[in-house]
Every structure is written in structure tokens, then in C-alpha cells.
Short mmCIF file of C-alpha atoms in Angstrom, two decimals:
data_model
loop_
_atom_site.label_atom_id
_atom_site.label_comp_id
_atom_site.label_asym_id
_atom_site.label_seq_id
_atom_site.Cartn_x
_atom_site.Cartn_y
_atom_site.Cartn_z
CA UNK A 30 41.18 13.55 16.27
CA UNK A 31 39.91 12.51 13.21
CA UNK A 32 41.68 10.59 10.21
CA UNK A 33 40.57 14.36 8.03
CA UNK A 34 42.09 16.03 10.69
CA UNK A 35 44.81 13.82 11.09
CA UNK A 36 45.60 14.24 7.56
CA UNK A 37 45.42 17.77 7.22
CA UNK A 38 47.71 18.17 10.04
CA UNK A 39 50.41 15.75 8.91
CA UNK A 40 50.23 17.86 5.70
CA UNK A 41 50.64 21.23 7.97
CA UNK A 42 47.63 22.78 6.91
CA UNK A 43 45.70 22.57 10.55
CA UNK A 44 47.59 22.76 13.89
CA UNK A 45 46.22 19.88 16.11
CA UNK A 46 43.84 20.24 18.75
CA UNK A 47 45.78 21.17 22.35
CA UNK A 48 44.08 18.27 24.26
CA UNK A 49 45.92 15.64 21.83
CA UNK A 50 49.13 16.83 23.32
CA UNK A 51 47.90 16.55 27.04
CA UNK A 52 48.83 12.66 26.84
CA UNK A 53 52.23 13.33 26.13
CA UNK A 54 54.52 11.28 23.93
CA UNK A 55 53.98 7.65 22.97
CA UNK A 56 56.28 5.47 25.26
CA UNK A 57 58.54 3.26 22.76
CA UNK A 58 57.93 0.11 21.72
CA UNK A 59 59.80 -2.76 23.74
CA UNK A 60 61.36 -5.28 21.29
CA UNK A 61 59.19 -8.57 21.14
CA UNK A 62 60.69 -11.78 22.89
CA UNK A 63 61.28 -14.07 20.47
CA UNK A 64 60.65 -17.15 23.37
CA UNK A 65 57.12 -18.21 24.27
CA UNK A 66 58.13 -17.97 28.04
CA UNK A 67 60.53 -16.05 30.19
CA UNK A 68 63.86 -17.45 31.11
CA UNK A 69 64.92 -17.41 34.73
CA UNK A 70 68.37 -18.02 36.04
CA UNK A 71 68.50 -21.26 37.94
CA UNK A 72 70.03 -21.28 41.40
CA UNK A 73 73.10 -22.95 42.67
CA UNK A 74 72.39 -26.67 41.43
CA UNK A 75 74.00 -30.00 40.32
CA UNK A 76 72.08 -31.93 37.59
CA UNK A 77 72.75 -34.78 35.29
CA UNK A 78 72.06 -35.21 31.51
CA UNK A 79 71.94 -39.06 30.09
CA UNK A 80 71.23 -40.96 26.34
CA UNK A 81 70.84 -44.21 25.41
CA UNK A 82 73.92 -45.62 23.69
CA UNK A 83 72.69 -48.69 22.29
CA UNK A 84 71.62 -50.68 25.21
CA UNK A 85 73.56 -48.70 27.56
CA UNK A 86 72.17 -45.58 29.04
CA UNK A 87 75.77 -42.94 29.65
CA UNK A 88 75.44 -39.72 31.86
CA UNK A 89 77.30 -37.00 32.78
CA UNK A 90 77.50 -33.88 35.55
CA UNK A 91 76.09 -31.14 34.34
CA UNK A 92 74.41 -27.49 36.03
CA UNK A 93 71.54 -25.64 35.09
CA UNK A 94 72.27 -21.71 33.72
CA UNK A 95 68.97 -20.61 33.43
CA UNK A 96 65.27 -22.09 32.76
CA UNK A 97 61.73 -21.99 31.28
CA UNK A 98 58.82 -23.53 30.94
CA UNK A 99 59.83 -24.78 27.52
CA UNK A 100 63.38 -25.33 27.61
CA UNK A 101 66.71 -24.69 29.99
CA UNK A 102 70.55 -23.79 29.41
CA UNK A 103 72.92 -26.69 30.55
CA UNK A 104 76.85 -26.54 30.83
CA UNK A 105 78.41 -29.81 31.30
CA UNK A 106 81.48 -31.32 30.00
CA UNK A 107 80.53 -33.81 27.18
CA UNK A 108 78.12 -33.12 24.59
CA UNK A 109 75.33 -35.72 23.68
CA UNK A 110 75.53 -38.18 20.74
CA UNK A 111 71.51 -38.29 20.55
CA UNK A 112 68.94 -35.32 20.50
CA UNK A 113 66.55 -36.98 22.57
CA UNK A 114 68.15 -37.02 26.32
CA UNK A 115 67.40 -36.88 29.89
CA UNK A 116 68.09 -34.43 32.14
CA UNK A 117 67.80 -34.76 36.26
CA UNK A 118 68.26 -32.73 39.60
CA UNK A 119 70.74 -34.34 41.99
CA UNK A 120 71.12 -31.17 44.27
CA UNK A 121 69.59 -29.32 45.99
CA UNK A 122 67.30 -31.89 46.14
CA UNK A 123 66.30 -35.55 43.46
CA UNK A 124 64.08 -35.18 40.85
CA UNK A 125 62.74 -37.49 38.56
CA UNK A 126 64.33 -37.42 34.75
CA UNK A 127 62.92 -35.46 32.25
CA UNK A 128 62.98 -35.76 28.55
CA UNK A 129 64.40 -33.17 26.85
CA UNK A 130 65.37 -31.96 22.79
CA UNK A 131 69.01 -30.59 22.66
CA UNK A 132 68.22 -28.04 20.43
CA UNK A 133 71.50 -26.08 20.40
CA UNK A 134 75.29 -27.60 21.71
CA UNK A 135 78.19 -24.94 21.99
CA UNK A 136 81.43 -24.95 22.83
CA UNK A 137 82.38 -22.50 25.64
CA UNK A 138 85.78 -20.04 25.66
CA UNK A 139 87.19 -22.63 29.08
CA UNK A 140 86.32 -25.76 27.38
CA UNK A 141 82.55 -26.61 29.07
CA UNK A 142 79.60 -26.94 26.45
CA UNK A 143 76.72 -25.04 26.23
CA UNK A 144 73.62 -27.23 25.73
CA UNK A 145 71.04 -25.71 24.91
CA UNK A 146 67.02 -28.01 25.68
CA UNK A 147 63.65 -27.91 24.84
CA UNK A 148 60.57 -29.65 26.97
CA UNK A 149 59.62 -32.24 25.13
CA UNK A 150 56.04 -31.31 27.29
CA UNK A 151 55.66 -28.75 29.60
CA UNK A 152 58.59 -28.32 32.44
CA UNK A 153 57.87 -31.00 35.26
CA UNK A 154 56.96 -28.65 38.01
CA UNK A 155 59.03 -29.67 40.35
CA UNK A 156 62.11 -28.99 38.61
CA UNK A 157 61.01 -25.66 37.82
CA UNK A 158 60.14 -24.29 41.11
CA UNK A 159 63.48 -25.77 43.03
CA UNK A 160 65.72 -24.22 40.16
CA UNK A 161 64.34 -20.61 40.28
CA UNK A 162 64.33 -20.46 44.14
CA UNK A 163 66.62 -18.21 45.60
CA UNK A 164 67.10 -19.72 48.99
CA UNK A 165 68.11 -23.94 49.13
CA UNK A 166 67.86 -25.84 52.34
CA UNK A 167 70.88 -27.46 51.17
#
């Protein structure tokens, strides 16, 4: 249809052409997600977050909620005194540290905190791929 026909139509002087309506209605538009990359809900895990205090380097337990290539959801029980920290895989299986950005610390309703991290670079791959699998040789 043209933009004179399209016009005239949207003023009700023309009826539209019966092939337009063959197609059907427009499907809606799916809100945008506001994160570069999707986030997946980690698997059963036990992790570790860590910063430098002075010369002493302090970590904590913590688990992975969910994750993405550029950044993850941590609950653990202390929140970090630095906003550049570490975070590690102890189970299912060791990985390496990674540095991370706390970007967002919460309080939870029972008392754990909510951290919430951004990839300082990409996700190390590693870490990635054990946290979104389903099925652990544990």
C-alpha cells in the first residue's frame, strides 16, 4: 500500500486493499532487554569472593544465582569493603579467580547479601560453561 493510500485510509476516505489484511495482525512488540547478554541460572555450586585488605587478601563462601557473559548474581554472607574483588569456583569443580566489579550489594529478607558483578573482561569460559550445566559429576 502506498503512503497516499495509506493516508487516505487512515482518514476513512478509501477502504484498504483485501490482500493487506491476508498477513494478519502485527505480533506485539517484546520489551527490549536492558542487559547486553542473557542471564542464565547457575547450577548447584559453591564459590568464593575475596579483596585485598591492605596487605591481606579476606574471602568468604559465597554461591552463584545466576550468570552472564558480563556479570553474575552472588549471595554470600559478608559484603565487600572494595569494588574490585575476586570471585572463584570451589565446587563442582576449581577454577581459577576472576576479577570482578561489584556493581550492586543488597541486603536479602533472611539476612544473606545480594551481590550483584560485572566482568571486568569477558566471563572466563570455564566458569561459564560449569555454572550453566544442568548435570555435575559431583
Amino acid at each position: 500500500m502506498s503512503a497516499i493510500s495509506r493516508l487516505l485510509f487512515a482518514l476513512g476516505w478509501i477502504s484498504p486493499p483485501v490482500q493487506d489484511f491476508c498477513w494478519g495482525e502485527r505480533p506485539p512488540v517484546k520489551p527490549s532487554e536492558r542487559r547486553s547478554s542473557p542471564r542464565h541460572p547457575a547450577s548447584s555450586n559453591e564459590a568464593y569472593i575475596g579483596w585485598w585488605v591492605d596487605e591481606e587478601f579476606h574471602s568468604v563462601a559465597a554461591q552463584f544465582r545466576d550468570i552472564s557473559s558480563g556479570g553474575a548474581l552472588i549471595l554470600t554472607l559478608e559484603a565487600p569493603t572494595s569494588k574490585h574483588v575476586w570471585i572463584g569456583l570451589v565446587k563442582p569443580v576449581e577454577t581459577r579467580w576472576c576479577p570482578v566489579r561489584v556493581v550492586r550489594v543488597r541486603e536479602t529478607s533472611v539476612g544473606l547479601i545480594e551481590i550483584g558483578l560485572a566482568f571486568e573482561a569477558s566471563c572466563d569460559s570455564n566458569l561459564f560453561k560449569i555454572l550453566i550445566q544442568r548435570d555435575h559429576l559431583v
